Coordinates of C-alpha atoms and ligand atoms in Angstrom, one line a residue:
M491 CA 0.5 6.1 24.2
A492 CA -0.1 3.0 26.3
S493 CA -2.5 3.4 29.1
E494 CA -2.8 1.3 32.3
S495 CA -6.1 0.2 33.7
N496 CA -6.9 -1.5 37.0
Q497 CA -6.2 -4.9 35.6
S498 CA -3.0 -3.8 34.0
V499 CA -4.1 -4.2 30.4
Y500 CA -2.0 -1.9 28.3
R501 CA -3.4 -0.7 24.9
A502 CA -2.5 1.4 22.0
T503 CA -4.4 1.8 18.8
T504 CA -3.5 3.2 15.4
T505 CA -4.7 3.4 11.8
A506 CA -2.4 2.8 8.8
P507 CA -2.9 3.6 5.2
V508 CA -2.7 1.7 1.9
N509 CA 0.0 2.7 -0.6
I510 CA 0.2 2.2 -4.3
A511 CA 3.6 2.1 -5.9
V512 CA 4.5 4.2 -8.9
I513 CA 8.0 2.6 -9.1
K514 CA 7.3 -1.1 -8.3
Y515 CA 9.0 -3.3 -5.8
W516 CA 9.4 -6.7 -7.6
G517 CA 12.1 -9.1 -6.6
K518 CA 14.0 -10.0 -3.4
R519 CA 17.7 -10.3 -3.0
D520 CA 17.3 -11.9 0.4
T521 CA 14.1 -13.8 1.2
T522 CA 14.7 -14.2 4.9
L523 CA 15.3 -10.5 5.6
N524 CA 12.9 -9.5 2.8
L525 CA 15.4 -7.3 1.0
P526 CA 14.5 -6.0 -2.4
T527 CA 16.4 -6.1 -5.6
N528 CA 15.5 -2.5 -6.4
S529 CA 14.3 0.7 -4.7
S530 CA 10.6 1.6 -5.1
L531 CA 8.4 4.7 -4.6
S532 CA 4.7 5.0 -3.7
V533 CA 1.9 7.3 -3.0
T534 CA 0.2 6.9 0.4
L535 CA -3.6 6.9 0.0
S536 CA -6.0 8.8 2.2
Q537 CA -7.3 6.9 5.2
K538 CA -10.6 8.7 4.6
S539 CA -11.2 6.0 2.0
L540 CA -9.0 3.0 3.0
R541 CA -7.4 2.1 6.3
T542 CA -6.5 -0.6 8.7
L543 CA -7.3 0.0 12.4
T544 CA -5.2 -2.0 14.8
T545 CA -5.2 -2.2 18.6
A546 CA -2.2 -3.8 20.3
S547 CA -2.6 -4.8 23.9
C548 CA -0.7 -6.7 26.4
S549 CA -1.2 -8.0 29.9
A550 CA 0.5 -10.3 32.3
N551 CA -3.0 -11.8 32.8
Y552 CA -3.4 -12.9 29.1
P553 CA -2.9 -16.6 28.3
T554 CA 0.7 -17.4 27.3
E555 CA 0.7 -17.0 23.5
D556 CA 0.5 -13.9 21.4
T557 CA -2.8 -13.7 19.4
L558 CA -3.8 -11.8 16.4
N559 CA -7.4 -11.4 15.2
L560 CA -8.0 -10.0 11.7
N561 CA -11.4 -8.8 10.6
G562 CA -13.1 -11.0 13.3
K563 CA -11.0 -14.1 12.5
P564 CA -8.2 -15.5 14.7
Q565 CA -4.9 -15.8 12.7
E566 CA -2.3 -18.6 13.0
I567 CA 0.6 -16.4 13.9
Q568 CA 2.8 -19.1 15.3
S569 CA 3.3 -20.4 11.8
S570 CA 3.7 -16.9 10.2
K571 CA 7.4 -16.3 10.2
R572 CA 6.8 -12.7 9.0
T573 CA 4.5 -11.8 11.9
L574 CA 6.8 -13.5 14.4
A575 CA 9.8 -11.6 13.0
C576 CA 8.0 -8.2 13.4
L577 CA 6.9 -9.1 17.0
S578 CA 10.3 -10.4 18.1
N579 CA 12.1 -7.2 16.7
L580 CA 9.6 -5.0 18.5
R581 CA 10.0 -6.9 21.8
A582 CA 13.7 -6.7 21.6
L583 CA 13.5 -2.9 21.3
R584 CA 11.1 -2.8 24.3
K585 CA 13.4 -5.1 26.3
A586 CA 16.3 -2.7 25.7
L587 CA 14.3 0.1 27.1
E588 CA 13.3 -1.9 30.2
D589 CA 17.0 -3.0 30.7
A590 CA 18.1 0.6 30.6
N591 CA 15.3 1.8 32.9
P592 CA 14.2 -0.8 35.5
S593 CA 11.3 1.3 36.6
L594 CA 9.4 0.6 33.4
P595 CA 6.7 -2.1 33.4
K596 CA 8.1 -5.3 31.8
L597 CA 5.7 -5.3 28.9
S598 CA 8.2 -7.3 26.8
T599 CA 7.4 -10.3 28.9
H600 CA 3.6 -10.0 28.5
P601 CA 1.6 -11.9 25.9
L602 CA 0.2 -9.6 23.1
R603 CA -3.4 -9.5 22.0
I604 CA -3.7 -7.7 18.7
V605 CA -7.0 -7.0 17.0
S606 CA -7.1 -5.5 13.5
E607 CA -9.8 -4.4 11.0
N608 CA -9.9 -3.1 7.5
N609 CA -12.5 -0.6 6.5
F610 CA -12.5 -1.9 3.0
P611 CA -14.2 -5.0 1.8
T612 CA -11.9 -8.0 1.0
A613 CA -14.0 -8.1 -2.2
A614 CA -12.3 -4.9 -3.3
G615 CA -9.3 -7.1 -4.2
L616 CA -6.9 -4.6 -2.7
A617 CA -3.7 -6.0 -1.2
S618 CA -4.2 -5.2 2.5
S619 CA -0.9 -6.6 3.7
A620 CA 0.9 -3.2 3.5
A621 CA -1.6 -1.4 5.6
G622 CA -2.0 -4.5 7.9
F623 CA 1.7 -4.9 8.8
A624 CA 2.3 -1.1 9.0
A625 CA -0.6 -0.9 11.5
L626 CA 0.7 -3.9 13.5
V627 CA 4.2 -2.5 13.8
R628 CA 3.0 1.1 14.6
A629 CA 0.5 -0.2 17.2
V630 CA 3.0 -2.4 19.0
A631 CA 5.6 0.4 18.8
N632 CA 3.1 2.8 20.4
L633 CA 2.2 0.2 23.1
Y634 CA 5.8 -0.3 23.9
E635 CA 6.5 3.5 23.8
L636 CA 9.4 2.9 21.4
P637 CA 11.4 6.1 20.5
Q638 CA 12.3 4.8 17.0
S639 CA 11.3 7.0 14.1
P640 CA 9.0 5.7 11.3
R641 CA 12.1 5.3 9.2
E642 CA 13.7 3.0 11.7
L643 CA 10.4 1.1 12.2
S644 CA 10.2 0.6 8.5
R645 CA 13.1 -1.9 8.9
I646 CA 10.7 -4.1 11.0
A647 CA 7.6 -3.6 8.8
R648 CA 9.6 -4.6 5.8
Q649 CA 10.0 -8.0 7.2
G650 CA 6.2 -8.4 7.5
S651 CA 5.6 -7.4 3.9
G652 CA 8.0 -5.4 1.7
S653 CA 5.4 -2.8 0.6
A654 CA 4.3 -2.3 4.3
C655 CA 7.5 -0.4 5.1
R656 CA 6.1 2.4 2.8
S657 CA 2.8 2.6 4.7
L658 CA 4.5 4.0 7.9
M659 CA 4.6 7.4 6.3
G660 CA 2.3 9.7 4.4
G661 CA 2.7 11.5 1.1
Y662 CA 5.3 10.3 -1.3
V663 CA 7.5 7.5 0.1
A664 CA 10.7 5.8 -1.2
W665 CA 12.0 2.5 -0.1
R666 CA 15.7 2.5 -0.6
T667 CA 17.0 -0.9 -1.6
G668 CA 20.1 -0.5 0.6
E669 CA 23.5 -2.1 0.2
L670 CA 24.3 -3.9 3.5
A671 CA 23.9 -7.6 3.7
D672 CA 22.1 -7.4 7.1
G673 CA 19.4 -5.1 5.6
S674 CA 19.9 -2.4 8.1
D675 CA 20.0 0.3 5.4
S676 CA 17.0 -1.0 3.5
L677 CA 14.5 1.6 4.8
A678 CA 11.6 3.7 3.8
E679 CA 11.8 7.5 3.8
E680 CA 9.4 10.3 3.0
V681 CA 10.3 12.0 -0.3
A682 CA 7.6 14.7 0.2
P683 CA 4.7 15.0 2.6
A684 CA 1.1 14.9 1.3
S685 CA 0.9 18.7 1.8
H686 CA 3.6 19.2 -0.8
W687 CA 1.4 17.9 -3.6
P688 CA -2.1 17.5 -2.0
E689 CA -3.9 17.7 -5.3
M690 CA -2.9 14.1 -6.3
R691 CA -6.0 11.9 -6.7
A692 CA -6.3 8.1 -7.2
L693 CA -9.2 6.3 -8.8
V694 CA -9.1 2.6 -8.3
L695 CA -11.1 0.5 -10.8
V696 CA -11.8 -2.7 -9.1
V697 CA -11.8 -5.6 -11.6
S698 CA -13.1 -8.9 -10.7
A699 CA -10.6 -11.7 -11.4
E700 CA -11.9 -15.1 -12.4
K701 CA -9.0 -16.9 -10.8
K702 CA -6.8 -16.0 -7.9
D703 CA -3.5 -14.4 -9.1
V704 CA -0.1 -15.8 -8.3
P705 CA 0.7 -14.3 -4.9
S706 CA 3.3 -11.5 -5.2
T707 CA 5.8 -13.2 -2.9
E708 CA 5.8 -16.3 -5.2
G709 CA 5.4 -14.3 -8.5
M710 CA 8.4 -12.1 -7.8
Q711 CA 10.7 -15.1 -7.0
T712 CA 9.7 -16.8 -10.4
T713 CA 10.6 -13.5 -12.1
V714 CA 13.9 -13.2 -10.3
N715 CA 14.8 -16.8 -11.2
T716 CA 13.6 -16.9 -14.8
S717 CA 13.2 -13.6 -16.5
E718 CA 16.1 -12.3 -18.6
L719 CA 14.6 -8.8 -18.7
F720 CA 14.4 -8.6 -14.9
A721 CA 18.1 -7.8 -14.2
T722 CA 18.1 -4.9 -16.7
R723 CA 15.0 -3.4 -15.0
A724 CA 16.4 -3.7 -11.5
E725 CA 20.0 -2.6 -12.3
S726 CA 19.6 0.1 -14.9
I727 CA 16.0 1.1 -15.5
V728 CA 14.7 1.6 -12.0
P729 CA 17.7 3.7 -10.6
Q730 CA 17.2 6.3 -13.4
R731 CA 13.4 6.3 -12.9
M732 CA 13.8 6.8 -9.1
D733 CA 15.8 9.9 -9.7
A734 CA 13.5 11.2 -12.4
I735 CA 10.3 10.6 -10.5
E736 CA 11.7 12.2 -7.3
A737 CA 12.5 15.3 -9.4
A738 CA 8.9 15.2 -10.9
I739 CA 7.5 15.0 -7.4
R740 CA 9.7 17.9 -6.2
D741 CA 8.6 20.0 -9.2
R742 CA 5.0 18.8 -9.0
D743 CA 5.4 18.0 -12.7
F744 CA 2.4 15.7 -13.4
P745 CA 3.1 14.8 -17.0
K746 CA 6.6 13.6 -16.1
F747 CA 5.3 11.8 -13.0
A748 CA 2.6 10.2 -15.1
E749 CA 4.8 9.0 -17.9
I750 CA 7.3 7.4 -15.5
T751 CA 4.5 5.8 -13.5
M752 CA 2.9 4.2 -16.6
R753 CA 6.2 3.1 -18.1
D754 CA 7.3 1.5 -14.8
S755 CA 4.0 -0.4 -14.5
N756 CA 4.4 -1.6 -18.0
T757 CA 8.0 -2.7 -17.5
F758 CA 7.1 -4.5 -14.3
H759 CA 4.3 -6.4 -16.1
A760 CA 6.7 -7.1 -19.0
T761 CA 9.1 -8.9 -16.6
C762 CA 6.1 -10.9 -15.4
L763 CA 5.3 -11.9 -19.0
D764 CA 9.0 -12.7 -19.5
S765 CA 8.9 -15.0 -16.5
W766 CA 8.9 -18.8 -17.2
P767 CA 6.2 -19.9 -17.0
P768 CA 4.8 -16.5 -17.8
I769 CA 2.7 -14.6 -15.2
F770 CA -0.3 -12.5 -16.2
Y771 CA -1.7 -10.1 -13.7
M772 CA -3.4 -7.7 -16.2
N773 CA -6.5 -8.9 -18.1
D774 CA -8.6 -7.6 -20.9
V775 CA -10.3 -5.1 -18.5
S776 CA -6.9 -3.9 -17.3
R777 CA -5.8 -3.4 -20.9
A778 CA -9.0 -1.5 -21.6
A779 CA -8.1 0.9 -18.7
V780 CA -4.7 1.4 -20.3
R781 CA -6.3 2.3 -23.6
L782 CA -8.7 4.6 -21.9
V783 CA -6.0 6.6 -20.2
H784 CA -4.0 7.0 -23.4
D785 CA -7.1 8.0 -25.3
I786 CA -8.1 10.6 -22.6
N787 CA -4.5 12.0 -22.7
R788 CA -4.5 12.2 -26.4
A789 CA -8.0 13.9 -26.6
V790 CA -7.1 16.5 -24.0
G791 CA -3.7 17.1 -25.6
R792 CA -1.7 16.8 -22.4
T793 CA -1.0 14.1 -19.9
V794 CA -3.8 14.3 -17.3
A795 CA -4.0 10.7 -16.2
A796 CA -1.6 7.8 -15.4
Y797 CA -2.4 4.1 -14.8
T798 CA -0.6 1.6 -12.7
F799 CA -1.2 -2.0 -11.9
D800 CA 0.0 -4.2 -9.0
A801 CA 0.0 -8.0 -8.8
G802 CA -3.7 -8.2 -10.0
P803 CA -6.0 -6.8 -12.6
N804 CA -7.2 -3.6 -10.7
A805 CA -6.3 -0.3 -12.3
V806 CA -5.2 2.7 -10.2
I807 CA -5.5 5.9 -12.2
Y808 CA -3.6 8.9 -10.8
Y809 CA -4.6 12.5 -11.8
E810 CA -4.7 15.9 -10.3
E811 CA -7.8 17.4 -8.7
K812 CA -8.1 20.2 -11.3
D813 CA -8.6 17.5 -14.0
S814 CA -11.2 15.5 -12.0
E815 CA -13.9 16.1 -14.6
L816 CA -11.7 15.1 -17.5
V817 CA -10.5 11.9 -15.9
A818 CA -13.0 10.7 -13.2
G819 CA -15.9 12.5 -14.9
T820 CA -15.2 10.5 -18.1
V821 CA -14.8 7.2 -16.2
K822 CA -18.1 7.9 -14.3
A823 CA -19.9 8.6 -17.6
I824 CA -18.6 5.3 -19.0
L825 CA -19.4 3.1 -16.0
G826 CA -22.5 4.9 -15.0
A827 CA -23.2 6.8 -11.8
N828 CA -24.8 3.6 -10.2
T829 CA -21.5 1.8 -10.1
T830 CA -20.6 1.1 -6.4
G831 CA -18.1 3.6 -5.0
W832 CA -19.0 7.0 -6.4
E833 CA -19.0 8.5 -3.0
G834 CA -16.8 9.7 -0.1
A835 CA -14.6 12.5 0.8
F836 CA -13.1 13.0 -2.7
Y837 CA -16.4 12.8 -4.6
E838 CA -18.1 16.0 -3.8
K839 CA -17.1 18.0 -6.9
L840 CA -18.1 15.1 -9.1
T841 CA -21.6 14.7 -7.7
S842 CA -23.2 16.9 -10.3
V843 CA -21.0 15.7 -13.2
T844 CA -23.1 13.7 -15.6
A845 CA -21.5 14.3 -19.0
P846 CA -18.1 12.9 -19.7
G847 CA -15.2 15.4 -19.4
V848 CA -13.8 13.9 -22.7
A849 CA -16.3 13.2 -25.4
L850 CA -16.7 9.4 -25.7
E851 CA -16.1 9.5 -29.5
N852 CA -12.5 10.0 -28.6
I853 CA -12.3 6.7 -26.7
D854 CA -11.8 3.4 -28.5
S855 CA -15.3 2.0 -28.8
R856 CA -14.2 -1.5 -27.6
V857 CA -12.9 0.0 -24.4
L858 CA -16.3 1.3 -23.3
D859 CA -18.1 -2.0 -23.1
V860 CA -15.2 -3.9 -21.7
L861 CA -14.9 -1.4 -18.8
K862 CA -18.6 -1.2 -18.2
D863 CA -18.9 -5.0 -17.9
G864 CA -15.6 -5.6 -16.1
V865 CA -15.3 -2.9 -13.4
S866 CA -17.3 -4.0 -10.4
R867 CA -16.7 -0.9 -8.2
V868 CA -14.6 2.2 -7.9
I869 CA -12.7 3.7 -5.0
L870 CA -12.1 7.4 -5.4
T871 CA -9.3 8.7 -3.1
G872 CA -6.2 10.8 -3.0
V873 CA -2.8 11.2 -1.4
G874 CA -3.0 11.1 2.4
E875 CA -1.2 11.0 5.7
G876 CA 0.7 8.2 7.5
P877 CA -0.5 6.2 10.6
I878 CA -2.6 8.1 13.1
T879 CA -3.0 7.3 16.8
V880 CA -6.6 7.0 17.8
D881 CA -8.7 6.2 20.9
E882 CA -11.1 3.9 19.2
H883 CA -9.7 0.7 20.8
L884 CA -10.6 -2.8 19.5
V885 CA -9.8 -4.3 22.9
T886 CA -11.6 -3.1 26.1
E887 CA -9.9 -1.9 29.3
T888 CA -10.3 -5.4 30.7
G889 CA -8.7 -7.1 27.6
E890 CA -11.9 -8.3 25.8
M891 CA -12.1 -8.0 22.1
V892 CA -14.6 -5.3 21.1
S893 CA -17.3 -7.0 18.9
Q894 CA -18.1 -4.8 15.9
Ligands
DP6_1854 C1 3.3 -5.4 -7.1 O1 4.9 -6.2 -0.5 O2 3.1 -7.9 -1.2 O3 2.5 -4.4 -5.1 O4 7.3 -8.5 0.5 O5 6.6 -10.6 -0.5 O6 5.0 -9.4 1.1 P1 6.1 -9.3 0.0 O7 5.5 -8.6 -1.3 P2 4.5 -7.4 -1.4 O8 4.7 -7.0 -2.9 C2 4.1 -5.9 -3.5 C3 4.4 -5.9 -5.0 C4 3.7 -4.8 -5.8 C5 4.6 -3.6 -6.0 C6 4.7 -2.6 -4.9 O9 3.9 -2.5 -4.0 O10 5.8 -2.0 -4.9

């Protein structure tokens, strides 16, 4: 809710979560509207571990240009088409409200001051654009008191960064590719809330990359334009997988969910390798994580863990809470309890675990050293809720930035 102070500085603050796709978005059919070539599906991760906090404020007294400050640094928004697209869409919706109700303050004419912070270190190598654009859109929508649903706002967040549209909701979220040329039906929707399957856990293995990866926006265009495998994935593989993973989520069928997740990550990276010139996001440490998961599953005799990789070498391993010792306990034994990140809301039950849940003789011996040397930190988290409105403003009542 926006609040008015003496100097008429209006403010609204929200948090927004990170999401990790299990059916990957990779490829655009329209780069201006940021429309995808295929639907995708993700798990929203808990904000107890990872979140962006954003305050949107506006005032007739602010200098003329909109400003955005991210993690203490002013951003060049006038040259960021994506940010400008989000802000102009949100302003247009506010303007429509003001036109319909002349008693409303004309916030659409005020310059915006937006301040945003991530609670996770940039060094974690996690793509923060999804949480960042979701928080920006949610915060400005709250400031403007827009009646639009998260689903409708996802149309705007999508233009900031495709994956951001899925961070406007909690739990299990699909982004439907849509059919219309204007993109009006390319929206995110909740497939199931976090409470439907709250036992889902995610263990992020943060792998340090020597070189910066090809940014996803650029990488996916290379794939669309050059990979022969790509069209098959987008047109025939993903639609079937979307149906199958939605059924697995509905039935809380982890082995099915896990197999589709792993296969889709592999297919996505196969299209990267099939691009020309080829793109490599996974490295030796990533591949060791793949082996580890398959070895754990084989040793246990059922599928208890699933890996997935985005446009970088970090592994995200999904598992269910009941299998924490088998999965996270084994990873903890391999990396050592001193690795940064064995802490937080989801760690409690693992505190006393020192022995691996799966005897290390079952794991390919080459994997152990590669992981120990190559994983710089872990983030232990789980499925969580969508954006949350909070009172912890990053802009004071008089419009000053709060220094952290
Ligand atoms: C591999 O959402 O970062 O993480 O729309 O160009 O900003 P832009 O791309 P972005 O791509 C994410 C790609 C991915 C898969 C996914 O999250 O679905």
